[in-house]
Each structure stands twice: as C-alpha cells, then as structure tokens.
Amino acid sequence: MQFDDDANLDSSEVRDVRGSRIPGGKATIGGGIVGLIALVMGVLFGVGPDQLGLSSGDQEPDTSASSQAQVQQTCRTGRDANTKDDCRTLGVVNSVQDFWRQELARRGASYSNAPTVFFTDRVSTACGAATSAVGPFYCPRDRQVYLDLGFFNELRTKFGSSGGPFAQAYVVAHEYGHHIQNAMGTLSRSQDGRQGANSNAVRVELQADCYAGVWARHATRTPDEKSGRPLITQLTDADIRDGLDAAAAVGDDRIQEKFQGRVTPESWTHGSAAQRQQWFYNGFESGDMAQCNTFR
C-alpha cells in the first residue's frame, strides 16, 4: 500500500488521547481473565463495549494536548503515511472517509464525519469505558472509532495474521463500515441480544467486512477533496492477501479454537474465518455496497 508522497493529511479526523487518563482513574474492564473472555466472545472489530455488559461510566478522557500536537506536527503528508504507523492509520482514515462521503453523496445521502480516537490501555466513550482487550470498536452513540494502535502487533503475534500495512487498513475500514451501517439504520439489528452463526450480530459484522472491501476496490481511484488526487496510489495483490488473512485471523472459529480449544457456532458474534474472507472479497470484487446485503 502506497500513499501519494505529496498529499496533505487531515489530522482533524483523528483524536489522539494516548497518554491521557480517565478522570478519577476509573477502569471498568480489567485485563487477564476478563480480557480473555472478551476475546473468546468475539468482541474484536465490533461495536461499543456496552453491548456485552463490559462497560460502565461515561466520562470523557482528558485529552493530551502534547500527543494531539504530535500527530498534527508529524503526520502532514503522504510521505509521513508511508513511513510512520500512526500517520499511515491517519491516511487510511482520510481515504476511507473521502470514499464514503463521495459514495453516499452519489446515492443522494449525506455523510457525517466520524473521527478515529487513538488511545492507550483504556478509554472512556459514550458507549462506556473500555480497555484495549476488547480490540478496535465503533461507538454509535458518539459516532467515533476507537483504536489502540498496539492491537496491530497483537493481530500478528496473538492471532496469527500475516500483518502488513493493509491488514491494518482492513481493520480501520471495517470499523467505518459500522459507521455506514449506523447512518443506513442497519447497525441496530446487531443489538437484539442474539448470538450464533445466523444471528443479526454476525450479519452486521460480515456486512462491515464487505463495506471494507468496497472501499478497498475504490481506494486508488477516490480523489482527495482538497488535492483532487487519490491519497492511496497503489494496492497490490499482496496487500489484498494481507487483508484477507487478517479477516480470517479474527474469525469466531479461529479465535474460539485458539482460546477455548473448541468451536461453538451458537455463540458466534462475528462469523467464521471463511465467511469474513468471503464477504470482504465480495465487496472488493464488486465495488458495490448494494452487493453487501448479508441479511438476505
């Protein structure tokens, strides 16, 4: 994955609260066994932690001015995105939002901007407080994506993904898929409390995978609204393979087999490795969000 070296990044689309604290020092999701349970239940790449009762409180974290300024100062161009991990994630956020803003406008709908929040260890959101154990997630109540960048290393070391820049981009694009679902009114289907291979929870997650694939198809052709040129200039077959590998690594069956030693489809919330790969590829191959109807 290659960015246009001369492109300007929009740092306003990321809130960086790394190094900040939750007022009162209140942590609501512990590590250890609670974090492990969260992983087995498949919270990864999901919607706010309140869905599984893993949250409480709604305090906003104290934003670290120094970390926010650091992103603004160091992540300015596509050249920075090609050389720094946090700048690359910012570049993906810019590209994904550029695409969906233009795609929804083409369909006669409006797009509401959704910042990504970089955090470390724990964060407080409108959906409740969470630790890094739950993985990346989208909070529909404040319309923000939450991401501890350390997860990308865990994706490779703990979950067995091949890694690579586009594996990381897939994660970000999946979360913005939830934002599109929130705008389209389909996200709430996942909140009926049901689990299992045919549950709405799984269908919502697979649709977000498909939407990630749709963005990937158009990423190198989506013009930045300021420069008129695409932020991402190259996606290779190897990049797409990394994305597919990441999708498989976080399939419910893979996670359950790894962490609990058996596969229990009746408790699935995100879909199997094969399903996640298939729906990401469906979106990538078609490039059409209309082909992402997982509810049929």
Tab-separated table of N, CA, C and O in Angstrom, residues 3 9 11 14 16 18 67-68 70-72 74-77 80-94 116 118 147 149 152 168 172:
chain	number	residue	atom	x	y	z
A	3	PHE	N	1.037	5.567	-0.408
A	3	PHE	CA	0.354	6.856	-0.416
A	3	PHE	C	1.079	7.827	-1.342
A	3	PHE	O	2.286	7.711	-1.573
A	9	LEU	N	-2.285	15.286	4.619
A	9	LEU	CA	-3.150	14.530	5.514
A	9	LEU	C	-3.985	15.486	6.351
A	9	LEU	O	-3.540	16.575	6.708
A	11	SER	N	-5.297	15.871	9.805
A	11	SER	CA	-5.170	15.346	11.164
A	11	SER	C	-6.407	15.618	12.017
A	11	SER	O	-6.551	15.050	13.103
A	14	VAL	N	-8.558	12.610	13.334
A	14	VAL	CA	-8.085	11.723	14.413
A	14	VAL	C	-8.008	12.520	15.705
A	14	VAL	O	-7.507	13.655	15.724
A	16	ASP	N	-6.213	12.139	19.269
A	16	ASP	CA	-5.153	11.355	19.890
A	16	ASP	C	-5.173	11.577	21.393
A	16	ASP	O	-4.789	12.641	21.874
A	18	ARG	N	-3.731	9.255	23.503
A	18	ARG	CA	-2.719	8.383	24.085
A	18	ARG	C	-1.981	9.123	25.189
A	18	ARG	O	-1.592	10.273	25.036
A	67	SER	N	0.145	14.932	22.782
A	67	SER	CA	0.040	13.843	21.813
A	67	SER	C	-0.738	14.278	20.586
A	67	SER	O	-0.406	13.900	19.459
A	68	GLN	N	-1.808	15.099	20.776
A	68	GLN	CA	-2.554	15.590	19.633
A	68	GLN	C	-1.673	16.479	18.774
A	68	GLN	O	-1.681	16.384	17.545
A	70	GLN	N	1.471	16.267	18.522
A	70	GLN	CA	2.483	15.438	17.876
A	70	GLN	C	1.966	14.871	16.568
A	70	GLN	O	2.677	14.860	15.556
A	71	VAL	N	0.731	14.391	16.557
A	71	VAL	CA	0.151	13.877	15.323
A	71	VAL	C	0.051	14.990	14.292
A	71	VAL	O	0.380	14.808	13.111
A	72	GLN	N	-0.400	16.161	14.721
A	72	GLN	CA	-0.541	17.277	13.792
A	72	GLN	C	0.794	17.696	13.200
A	72	GLN	O	0.876	18.091	12.029
A	74	THR	N	3.686	15.724	13.037
A	74	THR	CA	4.465	14.666	12.373
A	74	THR	C	3.715	13.992	11.239
A	74	THR	O	4.342	13.348	10.398
A	75	CYS	N	2.388	14.112	11.217
A	75	CYS	CA	1.601	13.435	10.179
A	75	CYS	C	0.981	14.475	9.257
A	75	CYS	O	-0.195	14.825	9.395
A	76	ARG	N	1.786	14.958	8.333
A	76	ARG	CA	1.332	16.050	7.476
A	76	ARG	C	1.129	15.635	6.025
A	76	ARG	O	0.260	16.184	5.349
A	77	THR	N	1.917	14.702	5.549
A	77	THR	CA	1.873	14.358	4.126
A	77	THR	C	1.806	12.845	3.924
A	77	THR	O	2.018	12.063	4.851
A	80	ASP	N	4.764	10.958	5.097
A	80	ASP	CA	4.713	10.541	6.502
A	80	ASP	C	3.913	9.249	6.658
A	80	ASP	O	4.274	8.375	7.445
A	81	ALA	N	2.825	9.136	5.905
A	81	ALA	CA	1.996	7.922	5.972
A	81	ALA	C	2.756	6.706	5.461
A	81	ALA	O	2.491	5.574	5.880
A	82	ASN	N	3.685	6.927	4.573
A	82	ASN	CA	4.481	5.812	4.030
A	82	ASN	C	5.589	5.366	4.969
A	82	ASN	O	6.192	4.312	4.753
A	83	THR	N	5.846	6.151	6.016
A	83	THR	CA	6.988	5.832	6.883
A	83	THR	C	6.649	5.679	8.361
A	83	THR	O	7.458	5.142	9.110
A	84	LYS	N	5.471	6.141	8.797
A	84	LYS	CA	5.118	6.093	10.228
A	84	LYS	C	3.770	5.403	10.408
A	84	LYS	O	2.801	5.729	9.710
A	85	ASP	N	3.686	4.501	11.366
A	85	ASP	CA	2.473	3.712	11.561
A	85	ASP	C	1.251	4.566	11.885
A	85	ASP	O	0.176	4.369	11.306
A	86	ASP	N	1.388	5.505	12.836
A	86	ASP	CA	0.211	6.292	13.198
A	86	ASP	C	-0.204	7.213	12.057
A	86	ASP	O	-1.404	7.444	11.837
A	87	CYS	N	0.756	7.694	11.294
A	87	CYS	CA	0.434	8.541	10.140
A	87	CYS	C	-0.252	7.712	9.050
A	87	CYS	O	-1.155	8.206	8.356
A	88	ARG	N	0.176	6.461	8.886
A	88	ARG	CA	-0.474	5.582	7.907
A	88	ARG	C	-1.938	5.351	8.287
A	88	ARG	O	-2.825	5.396	7.436
A	89	THR	N	-2.186	5.136	9.573
A	89	THR	CA	-3.565	4.943	10.011
A	89	THR	C	-4.388	6.199	9.762
A	89	THR	O	-5.539	6.121	9.310
A	90	LEU	N	-3.809	7.353	10.040
A	90	LEU	CA	-4.485	8.617	9.734
A	90	LEU	C	-4.789	8.703	8.242
A	90	LEU	O	-5.895	9.103	7.840
A	91	GLY	N	-3.828	8.328	7.402
A	91	GLY	CA	-4.048	8.361	5.959
A	91	GLY	C	-5.179	7.445	5.527
A	91	GLY	O	-5.972	7.786	4.641
A	92	VAL	N	-5.281	6.271	6.149
A	92	VAL	CA	-6.370	5.351	5.824
A	92	VAL	C	-7.704	5.958	6.244
A	92	VAL	O	-8.691	5.892	5.505
A	93	VAL	N	-7.744	6.550	7.441
A	93	VAL	CA	-8.968	7.220	7.896
A	93	VAL	C	-9.390	8.282	6.885
A	93	VAL	O	-10.566	8.365	6.495
A	94	ASN	N	-8.441	9.084	6.434
A	94	ASN	CA	-8.754	10.114	5.430
A	94	ASN	C	-9.312	9.497	4.161
A	94	ASN	O	-10.322	9.973	3.618
A	116	THR	N	-11.495	9.060	14.339
A	116	THR	CA	-10.910	7.897	14.995
A	116	THR	C	-10.135	8.384	16.212
A	116	THR	O	-9.383	9.351	16.120
A	118	PHE	N	-7.277	7.578	18.856
A	118	PHE	CA	-6.134	6.770	19.260
A	118	PHE	C	-6.049	6.788	20.789
A	118	PHE	O	-6.054	7.870	21.391
A	147	LEU	N	-9.361	3.025	18.749
A	147	LEU	CA	-8.282	2.138	18.322
A	147	LEU	C	-7.032	2.339	19.162
A	147	LEU	O	-6.509	3.448	19.250
A	149	LEU	N	-3.383	1.473	18.892
A	149	LEU	CA	-2.523	1.055	17.778
A	149	LEU	C	-1.712	-0.189	18.112
A	149	LEU	O	-1.241	-0.882	17.214
A	152	PHE	N	-2.466	-3.745	16.434
A	152	PHE	CA	-1.950	-4.243	15.165
A	152	PHE	C	-0.823	-5.249	15.372
A	152	PHE	O	-0.679	-6.199	14.605
A	168	GLN	N	-3.774	-3.676	8.587
A	168	GLN	CA	-4.177	-2.596	9.474
A	168	GLN	C	-5.278	-1.748	8.827
A	168	GLN	O	-6.247	-1.347	9.484
A	172	VAL	N	-9.328	-0.730	10.111
A	172	VAL	CA	-9.907	0.616	10.135
A	172	VAL	C	-11.136	0.689	9.238
A	172	VAL	O	-12.193	1.220	9.636
